PDB file of C-alpha atoms in Angstrom:
ATOM      1  CA  MET A   6      -0.133  -0.185   0.000  1.00 43.00           C
ATOM      2  CA  THR A   7       1.798   3.482  -1.129  1.00 42.00           C
ATOM      3  CA  ASN A   8       1.178   6.518   1.355  1.00 44.00           C
ATOM      4  CA  PRO A   9      -0.825   8.580  -0.677  1.00 45.00           C
ATOM      5  CA  SER A  10      -2.102  12.144   0.284  1.00 45.00           C
ATOM      6  CA  PRO A  11      -3.556  13.542   3.503  1.00 45.00           C
ATOM      7  CA  PRO A  12      -7.036  13.318   3.473  1.00 46.00           C
ATOM      8  CA  ALA A  13      -8.371  16.836   3.917  1.00 46.00           C
ATOM      9  CA  PRO A  14      -9.376  18.001   7.719  1.00 46.00           C
ATOM     10  CA  VAL A  15     -12.872  16.925   9.009  1.00 50.00           C
ATOM     11  CA  ARG A  16     -14.840  20.058   9.609  1.00 43.00           C
ATOM     12  CA  GLY A  17     -18.434  20.168  10.434  1.00 39.00           C
ATOM     13  CA  ASP A  18     -21.092  17.820   9.616  1.00 38.00           C
ATOM     14  CA  HIS A  19     -20.928  17.401   5.614  1.00 34.00           C
ATOM     15  CA  PRO A  20     -18.365  15.328   5.206  1.00 35.00           C
ATOM     16  CA  HIS A  21     -16.134  14.908   1.622  1.00 34.00           C
ATOM     17  CA  PRO A  22     -15.286  11.694   0.371  1.00 35.00           C
ATOM     18  CA  PRO A  23     -13.046   9.375   1.682  1.00 36.00           C
ATOM     19  CA  ARG A  24      -9.019   9.400  -0.012  1.00 35.00           C
ATOM     20  CA  GLN A  25      -8.304   6.114   2.202  1.00 39.00           C
ATOM     21  CA  GLY A  26      -8.402   3.767   4.401  1.00 41.00           C
ATOM     22  CA  GLY A  27     -11.313   1.191   4.277  1.00 40.00           C
ATOM     23  CA  PRO A  28     -13.926   0.386   1.994  1.00 36.00           C
ATOM     24  CA  VAL A  29     -16.482   4.030   2.102  1.00 35.00           C
ATOM     25  CA  VAL A  30     -19.060   3.228   5.076  1.00 36.00           C
ATOM     26  CA  GLU A  31     -22.493   5.111   3.729  1.00 36.00           C
ATOM     27  CA  PRO A  32     -24.376   7.241   6.150  1.00 36.00           C
ATOM     28  CA  THR A  33     -27.455   5.333   6.130  1.00 35.00           C
ATOM     29  CA  ASP A  34     -30.768   4.858   7.965  1.00 34.00           C
ATOM     30  CA  ARG A  35     -31.642   1.288   7.087  1.00 33.00           C
ATOM     31  CA  VAL A  36     -30.080  -1.415   9.576  1.00 34.00           C
ATOM     32  CA  GLU A  37     -28.295  -4.317   8.580  1.00 39.00           C
ATOM     33  CA  THR A  38     -29.570  -7.244  10.845  1.00 38.00           C
ATOM     34  CA  ASP A  39     -30.062 -10.314  10.799  1.00 43.00           C
ATOM     35  CA  THR A  40     -34.061 -10.360  11.284  1.00 43.00           C
ATOM     36  CA  PRO A  41     -35.361  -8.012   9.129  1.00 42.00           C
ATOM     37  CA  THR A  42     -38.322  -6.860  11.193  1.00 44.00           C
ATOM     38  CA  THR A  43     -36.284  -5.062  14.053  1.00 46.00           C
ATOM     39  CA  PRO A  44     -37.441  -1.635  14.068  1.00 46.00           C
ATOM     40  CA  VAL A  45     -35.035   1.006  13.425  1.00 47.00           C
ATOM     41  CA  VAL A  46     -33.369   3.321  16.011  1.00 44.00           C
ATOM     42  CA  ARG A  47     -31.749   6.087  15.922  1.00 81.00           C
ATOM     43  CA  PRO A  48     -30.011   6.645  19.581  1.00 97.00           C
ATOM     44  CA  THR A  49     -27.459   8.523  20.673  1.00 98.00           C
ATOM     45  CA  PHE A  50     -24.599   6.089  20.466  1.00 98.00           C
ATOM     46  CA  THR A  51     -24.215   2.963  18.890  1.00 98.00           C
ATOM     47  CA  VAL A  52     -21.665   0.443  21.249  1.00 98.00           C
ATOM     48  CA  CYS A  53     -19.877  -1.746  18.711  1.00 98.00           C
ATOM     49  CA  ILE A  54     -18.468  -5.190  20.409  1.00 98.00           C
ATOM     50  CA  VAL A  55     -16.632  -7.604  17.520  1.00 98.00           C
ATOM     51  CA  VAL A  56     -16.499 -11.158  18.825  1.00 97.00           C
ATOM     52  CA  ARG A  57     -15.090 -14.275  17.909  1.00 96.00           C
ATOM     53  CA  ASP A  58     -14.853 -16.897  20.232  1.00 94.00           C
ATOM     54  CA  ARG A  59     -15.053 -15.536  23.338  1.00 92.00           C
ATOM     55  CA  ALA A  60     -18.803 -16.597  24.839  1.00 93.00           C
ATOM     56  CA  THR A  61     -18.341 -15.610  28.582  1.00 93.00           C
ATOM     57  CA  LEU A  62     -16.260 -12.240  28.754  1.00 95.00           C
ATOM     58  CA  LEU A  63     -18.871 -10.968  25.409  1.00 97.00           C
ATOM     59  CA  VAL A  64     -21.643 -11.776  28.089  1.00 97.00           C
ATOM     60  CA  ASN A  65     -20.034 -10.342  30.559  1.00 97.00           C
ATOM     61  CA  ALA A  66     -19.261  -7.005  28.225  1.00 98.00           C
ATOM     62  CA  VAL A  67     -23.194  -6.633  27.191  1.00 98.00           C
ATOM     63  CA  ARG A  68     -24.353  -6.887  30.938  1.00 98.00           C
ATOM     64  CA  SER A  69     -21.911  -3.876  31.178  1.00 98.00           C
ATOM     65  CA  VAL A  70     -23.273  -2.127  28.397  1.00 98.00           C
ATOM     66  CA  LEU A  71     -27.230  -2.597  28.989  1.00 98.00           C
ATOM     67  CA  ALA A  72     -26.348  -2.250  33.088  1.00 98.00           C
ATOM     68  CA  ASN A  73     -25.526   1.565  31.911  1.00 98.00           C
ATOM     69  CA  THR A  74     -27.299   4.487  33.528  1.00 98.00           C
ATOM     70  CA  TYR A  75     -27.541   6.454  30.305  1.00 98.00           C
ATOM     71  CA  GLN A  76     -30.139   4.661  28.148  1.00 97.00           C
ATOM     72  CA  ASP A  77     -30.361   6.226  24.910  1.00 98.00           C
ATOM     73  CA  PHE A  78     -28.099   3.372  22.590  1.00 98.00           C
ATOM     74  CA  GLU A  79     -28.532   0.125  20.590  1.00 98.00           C
ATOM     75  CA  LEU A  80     -26.030  -2.529  20.662  1.00 98.00           C
ATOM     76  CA  VAL A  81     -24.743  -4.470  17.327  1.00 98.00           C
ATOM     77  CA  ILE A  82     -22.369  -7.410  18.386  1.00 98.00           C
ATOM     78  CA  VAL A  83     -20.483  -8.514  15.101  1.00 98.00           C
ATOM     79  CA  ASP A  84     -19.934 -12.483  15.116  1.00 98.00           C
ATOM     80  CA  ASP A  85     -16.685 -12.993  13.031  1.00 97.00           C
ATOM     81  CA  GLY A  86     -17.290 -16.596  12.829  1.00 96.00           C
ATOM     82  CA  SER A  87     -17.536 -18.044  16.144  1.00 96.00           C
ATOM     83  CA  GLN A  88     -17.904 -21.558  17.024  1.00 95.00           C
ATOM     84  CA  ILE A  89     -20.766 -21.555  18.454  1.00 95.00           C
ATOM     85  CA  PRO A  90     -22.642 -18.716  16.928  1.00 96.00           C
ATOM     86  CA  VAL A  91     -23.538 -15.540  18.749  1.00 97.00           C
ATOM     87  CA  GLY A  92     -26.847 -15.530  18.387  1.00 96.00           C
ATOM     88  CA  ARG A  93     -27.339 -19.101  20.410  1.00 97.00           C
ATOM     89  CA  VAL A  94     -24.879 -17.606  23.313  1.00 97.00           C
ATOM     90  CA  ILE A  95     -27.085 -14.212  23.776  1.00 96.00           C
ATOM     91  CA  ALA A  96     -30.062 -16.026  23.907  1.00 97.00           C
ATOM     92  CA  GLU A  97     -28.829 -18.656  26.298  1.00 97.00           C
ATOM     93  CA  ALA A  98     -27.515 -15.937  28.777  1.00 97.00           C
ATOM     94  CA  GLY A  99     -31.499 -14.302  28.789  1.00 96.00           C
ATOM     95  CA  LEU A 100     -30.335 -11.245  26.351  1.00 96.00           C
ATOM     96  CA  ALA A 101     -31.838 -11.517  23.552  1.00 93.00           C
ATOM     97  CA  THR A 102     -35.032  -9.914  24.613  1.00 95.00           C
ATOM     98  CA  ASP A 103     -33.690  -6.989  24.635  1.00 96.00           C
ATOM     99  CA  ARG A 104     -34.954  -5.132  21.400  1.00 94.00           C
ATOM    100  CA  ARG A 105     -31.787  -2.557  21.932  1.00 96.00           C
ATOM    101  CA  VAL A 106     -29.287  -6.099  20.899  1.00 97.00           C
ATOM    102  CA  ARG A 107     -28.802  -6.952  17.033  1.00 97.00           C
ATOM    103  CA  VAL A 108     -26.401  -9.831  16.085  1.00 97.00           C
ATOM    104  CA  VAL A 109     -24.737  -9.682  13.087  1.00 97.00           C
ATOM    105  CA  SER A 110     -22.824 -12.439  12.037  1.00 96.00           C
ATOM    106  CA  GLN A 111     -20.249 -13.202   8.797  1.00 96.00           C
ATOM    107  CA  PRO A 112     -17.972 -15.960   8.443  1.00 96.00           C
ATOM    108  CA  PRO A 113     -14.688 -15.557   9.641  1.00 96.00           C
ATOM    109  CA  THR A 114     -12.722 -12.782   8.176  1.00 95.00           C
ATOM    110  CA  GLY A 115     -10.375 -10.297  10.379  1.00 94.00           C
ATOM    111  CA  ILE A 116     -11.223  -7.829  12.675  1.00 96.00           C
ATOM    112  CA  ALA A 117     -10.683  -4.787  10.317  1.00 97.00           C
ATOM    113  CA  GLU A 118     -13.400  -5.856   8.055  1.00 97.00           C
ATOM    114  CA  ALA A 119     -15.977  -6.672  11.500  1.00 98.00           C
ATOM    115  CA  ARG A 120     -15.572  -3.169  11.882  1.00 98.00           C
ATOM    116  CA  ASN A 121     -16.389  -1.613   9.461  1.00 98.00           C
ATOM    117  CA  ARG A 122     -18.858  -4.625   8.916  1.00 98.00           C
ATOM    118  CA  GLY A 123     -20.519  -3.454  12.951  1.00 98.00           C
ATOM    119  CA  LEU A 124     -20.476   0.131  11.229  1.00 97.00           C
ATOM    120  CA  ARG A 125     -22.299   0.173   8.339  1.00 97.00           C
ATOM    121  CA  ALA A 126     -25.082  -1.447  10.526  1.00 97.00           C
ATOM    122  CA  ALA A 127     -24.754   1.446  12.908  1.00 98.00           C
ATOM    123  CA  VAL A 128     -27.868   3.664  13.565  1.00 97.00           C
ATOM    124  CA  GLY A 129     -26.371   5.947  16.582  1.00 98.00           C
ATOM    125  CA  ARG A 130     -25.167   9.045  16.326  1.00 97.00           C
ATOM    126  CA  TYR A 131     -22.125   8.064  17.458  1.00 98.00           C
ATOM    127  CA  LEU A 132     -20.098   5.265  17.686  1.00 98.00           C
ATOM    128  CA  THR A 133     -18.524   3.253  20.695  1.00 98.00           C
ATOM    129  CA  VAL A 134     -15.873   0.685  20.672  1.00 98.00           C
ATOM    130  CA  LEU A 135     -15.816  -1.780  22.937  1.00 98.00           C
ATOM    131  CA  ASP A 136     -13.621  -4.952  22.499  1.00 97.00           C
ATOM    132  CA  SER A 137     -15.607  -8.679  23.275  1.00 96.00           C
ATOM    133  CA  ASP A 138     -12.877  -9.258  26.835  1.00 95.00           C
ATOM    134  CA  ASP A 139     -13.898  -5.347  28.443  1.00 97.00           C
ATOM    135  CA  GLU A 140     -16.670  -3.919  30.380  1.00 98.00           C
ATOM    136  CA  LEU A 141     -18.346  -0.784  30.604  1.00 98.00           C
ATOM    137  CA  THR A 142     -18.566   1.069  33.606  1.00 98.00           C
ATOM    138  CA  GLU A 143     -22.468   2.266  34.251  1.00 98.00           C
ATOM    139  CA  ASP A 144     -21.547   5.414  33.981  1.00 98.00           C
ATOM    140  CA  ALA A 145     -19.606   5.455  30.886  1.00 98.00           C
ATOM    141  CA  LEU A 146     -22.394   6.961  28.033  1.00 98.00           C
ATOM    142  CA  ALA A 147     -23.399   9.320  30.818  1.00 98.00           C
ATOM    143  CA  ARG A 148     -19.523  10.571  30.985  1.00 98.00           C
ATOM    144  CA  LEU A 149     -19.240  10.217  27.397  1.00 98.00           C
ATOM    145  CA  HIS A 150     -22.497  12.016  26.278  1.00 98.00           C
ATOM    146  CA  GLN A 151     -21.928  15.445  28.945  1.00 98.00           C
ATOM    147  CA  LEU A 152     -17.461  15.394  27.314  1.00 98.00           C
ATOM    148  CA  LEU A 153     -19.397  15.495  23.988  1.00 98.00           C
ATOM    149  CA  THR A 154     -21.928  18.089  24.585  1.00 97.00           C
ATOM    150  CA  ALA A 155     -19.551  20.760  26.732  1.00 97.00           C
ATOM    151  CA  THR A 156     -17.314  20.300  24.316  1.00 97.00           C
ATOM    152  CA  GLY A 157     -18.209  19.883  21.059  1.00 96.00           C
ATOM    153  CA  ARG A 158     -16.139  17.706  19.628  1.00 96.00           C
ATOM    154  CA  ARG A 159     -16.547  14.430  17.696  1.00 97.00           C
ATOM    155  CA  TRP A 160     -13.695  11.796  18.492  1.00 98.00           C
ATOM    156  CA  ALA A 161     -13.466  10.934  22.024  1.00 98.00           C
ATOM    157  CA  TYR A 162     -11.160   8.935  24.382  1.00 98.00           C
ATOM    158  CA  ALA A 163     -11.174   7.579  27.970  1.00 98.00           C
ATOM    159  CA  ASP A 164      -8.951   6.503  30.466  1.00 98.00           C
ATOM    160  CA  TYR A 165      -9.880   2.725  31.351  1.00 98.00           C
ATOM    161  CA  THR A 166      -8.857   0.327  34.687  1.00 98.00           C
ATOM    162  CA  GLU A 167      -6.537  -2.208  34.376  1.00 96.00           C
ATOM    163  CA  ILE A 168      -7.072  -5.432  35.884  1.00 94.00           C
ATOM    164  CA  ASN A 169      -4.584  -8.512  36.210  1.00 88.00           C
ATOM    165  CA  GLN A 170      -4.808 -11.592  38.267  1.00 85.00           C
ATOM    166  CA  GLY A 171      -7.445  -9.396  40.611  1.00 84.00           C
ATOM    167  CA  THR A 172      -5.423  -5.924  40.894  1.00 92.00           C
ATOM    168  CA  GLN A 173      -6.935  -3.027  39.361  1.00 95.00           C
ATOM    169  CA  ARG A 174      -5.031  -0.381  38.557  1.00 96.00           C
ATOM    170  CA  PRO A 175      -6.216   3.061  36.761  1.00 96.00           C
ATOM    171  CA  ILE A 176      -4.595   3.946  33.885  1.00 97.00           C
ATOM    172  CA  ARG A 177      -4.177   8.171  32.840  1.00 97.00           C
ATOM    173  CA  LEU A 178      -3.950   8.372  29.544  1.00 98.00           C
ATOM    174  CA  PRO A 179      -2.404  12.175  28.026  1.00 97.00           C
ATOM    175  CA  GLU A 180      -3.895  15.070  26.820  1.00 97.00           C
ATOM    176  CA  TYR A 181      -2.479  16.685  23.342  1.00 97.00           C
ATOM    177  CA  ALA A 182      -2.354  20.610  22.728  1.00 96.00           C
ATOM    178  CA  SER A 183      -2.971  19.772  19.014  1.00 97.00           C
ATOM    179  CA  ALA A 184      -2.821  16.440  16.413  1.00 97.00           C
ATOM    180  CA  GLU A 185       0.360  16.434  15.616  1.00 97.00           C
ATOM    181  CA  ARG A 186       1.790  16.698  19.363  1.00 97.00           C
ATOM    182  CA  MET A 187      -0.993  13.415  19.797  1.00 98.00           C
ATOM    183  CA  LEU A 188       0.020  11.540  16.036  1.00 98.00           C
ATOM    184  CA  LEU A 189       3.758  12.379  17.258  1.00 96.00           C
ATOM    185  CA  GLY A 190       2.784  10.416  20.278  1.00 97.00           C
ATOM    186  CA  VAL A 191       1.203   7.848  19.253  1.00 97.00           C
ATOM    187  CA  LEU A 192       4.664   6.782  17.186  1.00 96.00           C
ATOM    188  CA  THR A 193       7.116   6.568  19.888  1.00 94.00           C
ATOM    189  CA  ARG A 194       5.376   6.305  22.701  1.00 94.00           C
ATOM    190  CA  PRO A 195       6.035   2.626  24.616  1.00 90.00           C
ATOM    191  CA  ARG A 196       2.701   2.935  26.089  1.00 91.00           C
ATOM    192  CA  LEU A 197      -0.204   4.203  23.471  1.00 94.00           C
ATOM    193  CA  PRO A 198      -1.748   7.393  24.421  1.00 97.00           C
ATOM    194  CA  PHE A 199      -5.520   6.239  23.894  1.00 97.00           C
ATOM    195  CA  LYS A 200      -7.585   3.031  23.864  1.00 97.00           C
ATOM    196  CA  HIS A 201      -9.548   1.937  21.404  1.00 97.00           C
ATOM    197  CA  SER A 202     -12.041   0.356  23.972  1.00 98.00           C
ATOM    198  CA  GLY A 203     -14.007   2.939  24.892  1.00 98.00           C
ATOM    199  CA  THR A 204     -13.401   5.210  22.407  1.00 98.00           C
ATOM    200  CA  THR A 205     -16.399   7.116  20.701  1.00 98.00           C
ATOM    201  CA  ILE A 206     -16.115   8.721  17.088  1.00 98.00           C
ATOM    202  CA  ASP A 207     -18.800  10.549  15.896  1.00 98.00           C
ATOM    203  CA  ARG A 208     -20.477   8.064  12.593  1.00 97.00           C
ATOM    204  CA  GLN A 209     -20.132  11.220   9.785  1.00 96.00           C
ATOM    205  CA  VAL A 210     -16.049  11.323  10.770  1.00 97.00           C
ATOM    206  CA  LEU A 211     -15.522   7.842  10.440  1.00 97.00           C
ATOM    207  CA  HIS A 212     -17.448   8.367   7.312  1.00 94.00           C
ATOM    208  CA  THR A 213     -15.209  11.136   6.162  1.00 96.00           C
ATOM    209  CA  ILE A 214     -11.805   9.446   6.814  1.00 97.00           C
ATOM    210  CA  GLY A 215     -13.152   6.093   4.982  1.00 97.00           C
ATOM    211  CA  GLY A 216     -13.844   3.341   8.083  1.00 98.00           C
ATOM    212  CA  TYR A 217     -10.849   1.147   9.263  1.00 98.00           C
ATOM    213  CA  ASP A 218      -8.337   0.098   6.558  1.00 98.00           C
ATOM    214  CA  GLU A 219      -8.326  -3.617   5.966  1.00 97.00           C
ATOM    215  CA  THR A 220      -5.269  -4.155   4.692  1.00 96.00           C
ATOM    216  CA  PHE A 221      -3.861  -4.088   8.541  1.00 95.00           C
ATOM    217  CA  ARG A 222      -4.219  -7.711   9.827  1.00 91.00           C
ATOM    218  CA  LEU A 223      -3.097  -6.070  13.772  1.00 92.00           C
ATOM    219  CA  PHE A 224      -3.383  -2.719  14.682  1.00 95.00           C
ATOM    220  CA  GLU A 225      -6.063  -1.610  12.909  1.00 97.00           C
ATOM    221  CA  ASP A 226      -7.044   0.353  15.292  1.00 97.00           C
ATOM    222  CA  ILE A 227      -3.764   2.495  15.260  1.00 97.00           C
ATOM    223  CA  GLU A 228      -4.131   3.273  12.122  1.00 98.00           C
ATOM    224  CA  LEU A 229      -7.709   4.160  11.837  1.00 98.00           C
ATOM    225  CA  VAL A 230      -6.293   6.794  14.831  1.00 98.00           C
ATOM    226  CA  LEU A 231      -3.121   8.371  12.829  1.00 98.00           C
ATOM    227  CA  ARG A 232      -5.355   9.030   9.899  1.00 98.00           C
ATOM    228  CA  ALA A 233      -7.909  10.997  11.686  1.00 98.00           C
ATOM    229  CA  LEU A 234      -5.314  12.997  13.347  1.00 98.00           C
ATOM    230  CA  ARG A 235      -3.102  13.219   9.833  1.00 97.00           C
ATOM    231  CA  ALA A 236      -6.728  14.693   9.083  1.00 97.00           C
ATOM    232  CA  GLY A 237      -6.920  17.458  11.826  1.00 96.00           C
ATOM    233  CA  VAL A 238      -9.201  15.260  13.776  1.00 97.00           C
ATOM    234  CA  GLN A 239      -8.205  15.796  17.607  1.00 95.00           C
ATOM    235  CA  PRO A 240      -9.965  13.902  20.271  1.00 97.00           C
ATOM    236  CA  CYS A 241     -10.815  15.088  23.528  1.00 98.00           C
ATOM    237  CA  HIS A 242      -9.761  13.309  26.299  1.00 98.00           C
ATOM    238  CA  LEU A 243     -12.191  11.781  29.091  1.00 98.00           C
ATOM    239  CA  GLY A 244      -9.746  12.219  32.497  1.00 97.00           C
ATOM    240  CA  HIS A 245     -12.382   8.878  34.181  1.00 97.00           C
ATOM    241  CA  PRO A 246     -12.086   5.458  33.902  1.00 98.00           C
ATOM    242  CA  ILE A 247     -15.225   4.001  31.794  1.00 98.00           C
ATOM    243  CA  VAL A 248     -13.831   0.441  30.721  1.00 98.00           C
ATOM    244  CA  ARG A 249     -12.495  -2.564  32.623  1.00 97.00           C
ATOM    245  CA  PHE A 250      -9.685  -3.978  30.851  1.00 95.00           C
ATOM    246  CA  GLN A 251      -8.972  -7.655  31.733  1.00 87.00           C
ATOM    247  CA  ARG A 252      -5.580  -8.411  31.173  1.00 82.00           C
ATOM    248  CA  HIS A 253      -5.276 -12.378  30.106  1.00 67.00           C
ATOM    249  CA  ASP A 254      -3.265 -14.559  27.564  1.00 62.00           C
ATOM    250  CA  GLY A 255      -5.584 -14.071  24.655  1.00 57.00           C
ATOM    251  CA  ASN A 256      -5.063  -9.895  24.366  1.00 53.00           C
ATOM    252  CA  VAL A 257      -4.406  -9.439  20.948  1.00 48.00           C
ATOM    253  CA  THR A 258      -1.154  -7.488  22.205  1.00 49.00           C
ATOM    254  CA  ARG A 259       0.566 -10.680  22.686  1.00 49.00           C
ATOM    255  CA  GLY A 260       1.830 -10.801  19.193  1.00 54.00           C
ATOM    256  CA  ARG A 261       3.723  -8.152  19.364  1.00 56.00           C
ATOM    257  CA  LEU A 262       7.365  -9.448  17.818  1.00 65.00           C
ATOM    258  CA  GLY A 263       4.911 -10.658  14.988  1.00 72.00           C
ATOM    259  CA  GLY A 264       3.448  -6.908  14.912  1.00 87.00           C
ATOM    260  CA  LEU A 265       6.682  -4.678  14.506  1.00 91.00           C
ATOM    261  CA  VAL A 266       6.325  -5.145  10.331  1.00 92.00           C
ATOM    262  CA  PHE A 267       2.734  -3.479  10.897  1.00 94.00           C
ATOM    263  CA  TRP A 268       4.273  -0.861  12.905  1.00 95.00           C
ATOM    264  CA  PHE A 269       7.063  -0.367  10.492  1.00 96.00           C
ATOM    265  CA  ARG A 270       4.592   0.066   7.621  1.00 96.00           C
ATOM    266  CA  LEU A 271       2.966   2.318  10.242  1.00 97.00           C
ATOM    267  CA  ILE A 272       5.881   4.646  10.825  1.00 97.00           C
ATOM    268  CA  ASP A 273       6.128   5.019   6.974  1.00 96.00           C
ATOM    269  CA  MET A 274       3.017   5.975   6.030  1.00 97.00           C
ATOM    270  CA  TYR A 275       2.888   8.330   8.699  1.00 97.00           C
ATOM    271  CA  ARG A 276       6.125   9.965  10.460  1.00 95.00           C
ATOM    272  CA  PRO A 277       5.318  13.711  10.711  1.00 92.00           C
ATOM    273  CA  TRP A 278       8.989  14.311   9.043  1.00 89.00           C
ATOM    274  CA  ARG A 279      11.085  13.120   6.413  1.00 86.00           C
ATOM    275  CA  PHE A 280      14.600  13.233   6.943  1.00 86.00           C
ATOM    276  CA  PRO A 281      17.421  10.717   6.476  1.00 82.00           C
ATOM    277  CA  GLY A 282      17.107   8.780   9.405  1.00 90.00           C
ATOM    278  CA  VAL A 283      14.047   9.884  10.798  1.00 92.00           C
ATOM    279  CA  GLY A 284      12.187   6.674  10.177  1.00 93.00           C
ATOM    280  CA  LEU A 285      14.657   4.556  10.692  1.00 94.00           C
ATOM    281  CA  SER A 286      15.441   6.162  14.646  1.00 94.00           C
ATOM    282  CA  MET A 287      11.372   6.003  14.791  1.00 94.00           C
ATOM    283  CA  LYS A 288      11.837   2.315  14.061  1.00 95.00           C
ATOM    284  CA  ALA A 289      14.235   1.290  16.036  1.00 94.00           C
ATOM    285  CA  LEU A 290      12.854   3.273  19.118  1.00 92.00           C
ATOM    286  CA  ARG A 291       9.722   1.041  18.362  1.00 92.00           C
ATOM    287  CA  THR A 292      11.284  -2.398  18.557  1.00 92.00           C
ATOM    288  CA  LEU A 293      13.795  -1.444  21.473  1.00 91.00           C
ATOM    289  CA  SER A 294       9.165  -0.789  23.378  1.00 87.00           C
ATOM    290  CA  GLU A 295       7.580  -3.802  21.509  1.00 86.00           C
ATOM    291  CA  THR A 296      10.973  -6.430  22.577  1.00 86.00           C
ATOM    292  CA  GLY A 297      11.177  -4.715  26.248  1.00 82.00           C
ATOM    293  CA  LYS A 298       7.338  -5.353  26.971  1.00 77.00           C
ATOM    294  CA  TRP A 299       7.562  -8.869  25.524  1.00 68.00           C
ATOM    295  CA  VAL A 300      10.323 -10.095  27.794  1.00 74.00           C
ATOM    296  CA  VAL A 301       8.196  -8.373  30.495  1.00 67.00           C
ATOM    297  CA  THR A 302       5.269 -10.521  29.275  1.00 65.00           C
ATOM    298  CA  ARG A 303       6.515 -13.436  29.117  1.00 65.00           C
ATOM    299  CA  ILE A 304       8.895 -13.016  32.810  1.00 69.00           C
ATOM    300  CA  ARG A 305       5.299 -13.070  33.435  1.00 59.00           C
TER     301      ARG A 305
END
């Protein structure tokens, strides 16, 4: 994939055609669903969960969403080829009767494709991402709504709580004065300055920048954020933990060294300076960072 020219800044409520990324996601009020008779809803939030074969964790995630005090939402679950269909899992957990919950099924295709499928199915003004092994706090959507209403921003990321073998640790994420500074932070910080789970984005913004890039097998979330930042979108930070992140052996981040090829690609695409040696320096820094985290993981 070549390095295209940066897309135009995102402003206003009338998007321009996307110039990079995944397939075009057309804004629509039509609901993509396995049950065509389901009535169309137009809530403030669409919480979107992509899952494959995590039945117990998924049920916990769904229950955490339904427990939110702010009730103007729908929940779209994209089943990316689970061996036990998610519809059956949800029904056996007694959650299928809630009309806000919709399941969209597809063959095992991949995380980026599944995220775009959820985006096409969404009808809420904002799309809130939730990983299938995470949970929302009861006040998550209320706090997001308050922040987005007060600031007028169209993209928000939030602090989270990391849970590891019963130990809880709040993770405070940094704030940035500009999109350019956050872009540099994403490329160079050992720990990402955002967590995609809990991130909330105006669907029109996602349409404008083109959805998720389906050529990324890993780090499709990082690529999306970098593309948005280069387009001039500056996310606002919610300084309150609204996601409970369960650290376990199945976390995607376990494949750190194998993911270096994707990190190198991101650096080539999005590094802010083209001077000789800058790209190599960033790649060396990222290699040291990912190797160190891999070693720590192996020791644990």
